[in-house]
Amino acid sequence: MTLAEQVPLSALTTFKTGGTARYVAECRSAEDIAEALAYAREHALPWYVLGEGSNVLAPDDGYAGVILRIRIEGLSFAEEDERMLATAGAGVSWDTLVAAAAERGFWGIENLAGIPGTCGAAPVQNIGAYGSELADTLVSVDVFDTESGETRTLSREDCAFGYRDSRFKRSTALIILRITLALRKDGAPQLAYKDLAAAKDAGVPLATPGDVGAAVREIRSRKFPPLAEYGTAGSFFKNPVVAADACAALLERYPGMPAYLADGGIKLSTAWFLDNVLSLRGYRSGHTWLYERQPLVIVAEAGASSSEVDALAREVEARMRETTGITLEREVRMMPTM
Ligand code: NAP
């Protein structure tokens, strides 16, 4: 385990904001994690786990504890009956796994191409896009139990996955070491979402997982700000899932509102409300704004602070609640101040 001191959180998160982390421990194994936690305990410091920091907002006051940066490598494929098991270390970039699977012609995660972040972060919010989510293919997760100091394997059921949700969001007691997915040698493109259906109509090749992944990356690059230029964590808010009667009442007020059947109710489109009801597309506050091409995304330019991002998010939440009665939930996680 290597330990660095006084590291800017802007270098550890894709929002590129925040103060300084007192310590950053680079963890390449479960033993490194145990060592970093022992260091934190010995010095009575709090700890926090980060991968590529692509879904987190860091406090401007910094973090006076130990950030565990999970860098566990390793990517392998093994045939088991009809399926291909893919196992990836928590530090492997998610898109590296997607590309490696596509290269071998394996189906199952191609619609999740281009999502920033690590394989270890993927189960935390059960990443999803274009009608697929991690839970569709996930078989198991190896974890380090910070309370017992042991490593164990959780099944998909143990992970309590929901819409952009899992048990890992509610408790930090388990640190993800490795994930295993079941992919398929035979498959077919899932093109239900309008952008992929439009790509098909436009004659974009979509015959292989590699084709679909390339199409998804191209669509995403049109809708999301370039990370090299701006700070962002992608979609800042979740889409609300409401009961059928609440949806019917909203449809009366907002004819034309998109609504999709989902687990546990009807899923609405936050981006649609921000755009069509609140007219917030491109809305700017200081160094931050709601991205012109996708208002669900908060963008931070050079000089932005996390408090500015948070203030903009609060304003959006308040306006949404006052106008529509809907309480937005954040997809992006707030790093604790201590
Ligand atoms: P979009 O296609 O304009 O659709 C707007 C919203 O409606 C999406 O958020 C999606 O919900 C929902 N939706 C659209 N078509 C649907 C269908 N056929 N069935 C069920 N729900 C449908 O959305 P977009 O902004 O371009 O994003 C496309 C996909 O990429 C979405 O799945 C989105 O979640 C994902 N994405 C996520 C992030 C992130 O940072 N988390 C970033 C980029 C893209 P869902 O979000 O539940 O799919």
mmCIF file with all atom_site columns, C-alpha atoms in Angstrom, residues 31-32 35 58 65 100-101 107 113 124 126 172 202 213 244 253 258 264 273 279 284 301-302 304 310 312:
data_model
loop_
_atom_site.group_PDB
_atom_site.id
_atom_site.type_symbol
_atom_site.label_atom_id
_atom_site.label_alt_id
_atom_site.label_comp_id
_atom_site.label_asym_id
_atom_site.label_entity_id
_atom_site.label_seq_id
_atom_site.pdbx_PDB_ins_code
_atom_site.Cartn_x
_atom_site.Cartn_y
_atom_site.Cartn_z
_atom_site.occupancy
_atom_site.B_iso_or_equiv
_atom_site.pdbx_formal_charge
_atom_site.auth_seq_id
_atom_site.auth_comp_id
_atom_site.auth_asym_id
_atom_site.auth_atom_id
_atom_site.pdbx_PDB_model_num
ATOM 1  C CA . GLU A 1 31  ? -4.100  -6.816  2.005   1.00 0.00 ? 31  GLU A CA 1
ATOM 2  C CA . ASP A 1 32  ? -3.518  -3.174  0.990   1.00 0.00 ? 32  ASP A CA 1
ATOM 3  C CA . GLU A 1 35  ? -3.339  -2.043  5.860   1.00 0.00 ? 35  GLU A CA 1
ATOM 4  C CA . ALA A 1 58  ? -15.983 16.108  -2.913  1.00 0.00 ? 58  ALA A CA 1
ATOM 5  C CA . GLY A 1 65  ? -9.076  11.230  6.718   1.00 0.00 ? 65  GLY A CA 1
ATOM 6  C CA . ALA A 1 100 ? -12.649 -6.779  -23.811 1.00 0.00 ? 100 ALA A CA 1
ATOM 7  C CA . ALA A 1 101 ? -16.015 -8.589  -23.817 1.00 0.00 ? 101 ALA A CA 1
ATOM 8  C CA . TRP A 1 107 ? -23.086 -10.143 -25.344 1.00 0.00 ? 107 TRP A CA 1
ATOM 9  C CA . ALA A 1 113 ? -20.330 1.007   -23.171 1.00 0.00 ? 113 ALA A CA 1
ATOM 10 C CA . VAL A 1 124 ? -22.657 0.463   -6.062  1.00 0.00 ? 124 VAL A CA 1
ATOM 11 C CA . ASN A 1 126 ? -26.109 -0.676  -10.381 1.00 0.00 ? 126 ASN A CA 1
ATOM 12 C CA . THR A 1 172 ? -19.836 1.356   3.446   1.00 0.00 ? 172 THR A CA 1
ATOM 13 C CA . ALA A 1 202 ? -29.765 5.327   -40.139 1.00 0.00 ? 202 ALA A CA 1
ATOM 14 C CA . GLY A 1 213 ? -20.742 -0.592  -28.051 1.00 0.00 ? 213 GLY A CA 1
ATOM 15 C CA . ALA A 1 244 ? -49.722 4.735   -11.206 1.00 0.00 ? 244 ALA A CA 1
ATOM 16 C CA . ARG A 1 253 ? -51.161 18.388  -15.923 1.00 0.00 ? 253 ARG A CA 1
ATOM 17 C CA . PRO A 1 258 ? -42.876 10.416  -21.061 1.00 0.00 ? 258 PRO A CA 1
ATOM 18 C CA . GLY A 1 264 ? -42.055 -0.746  -8.432  1.00 0.00 ? 264 GLY A CA 1
ATOM 19 C CA . PHE A 1 273 ? -39.203 17.984  -16.632 1.00 0.00 ? 273 PHE A CA 1
ATOM 20 C CA . SER A 1 279 ? -37.039 25.408  -18.872 1.00 0.00 ? 279 SER A CA 1
ATOM 21 C CA . ARG A 1 284 ? -26.296 28.606  -15.440 1.00 0.00 ? 284 ARG A CA 1
ATOM 22 C CA . GLU A 1 301 ? -15.981 24.682  -15.591 1.00 0.00 ? 301 GLU A CA 1
ATOM 23 C CA . ALA A 1 302 ? -12.505 25.582  -14.348 1.00 0.00 ? 302 ALA A CA 1
ATOM 24 C CA . ALA A 1 304 ? -16.003 25.883  -9.997  1.00 0.00 ? 304 ALA A CA 1
ATOM 25 C CA . ASP A 1 310 ? -24.438 21.648  -4.661  1.00 0.00 ? 310 ASP A CA 1
ATOM 26 C CA . LEU A 1 312 ? -27.277 24.532  -8.328  1.00 0.00 ? 312 LEU A CA 1
#
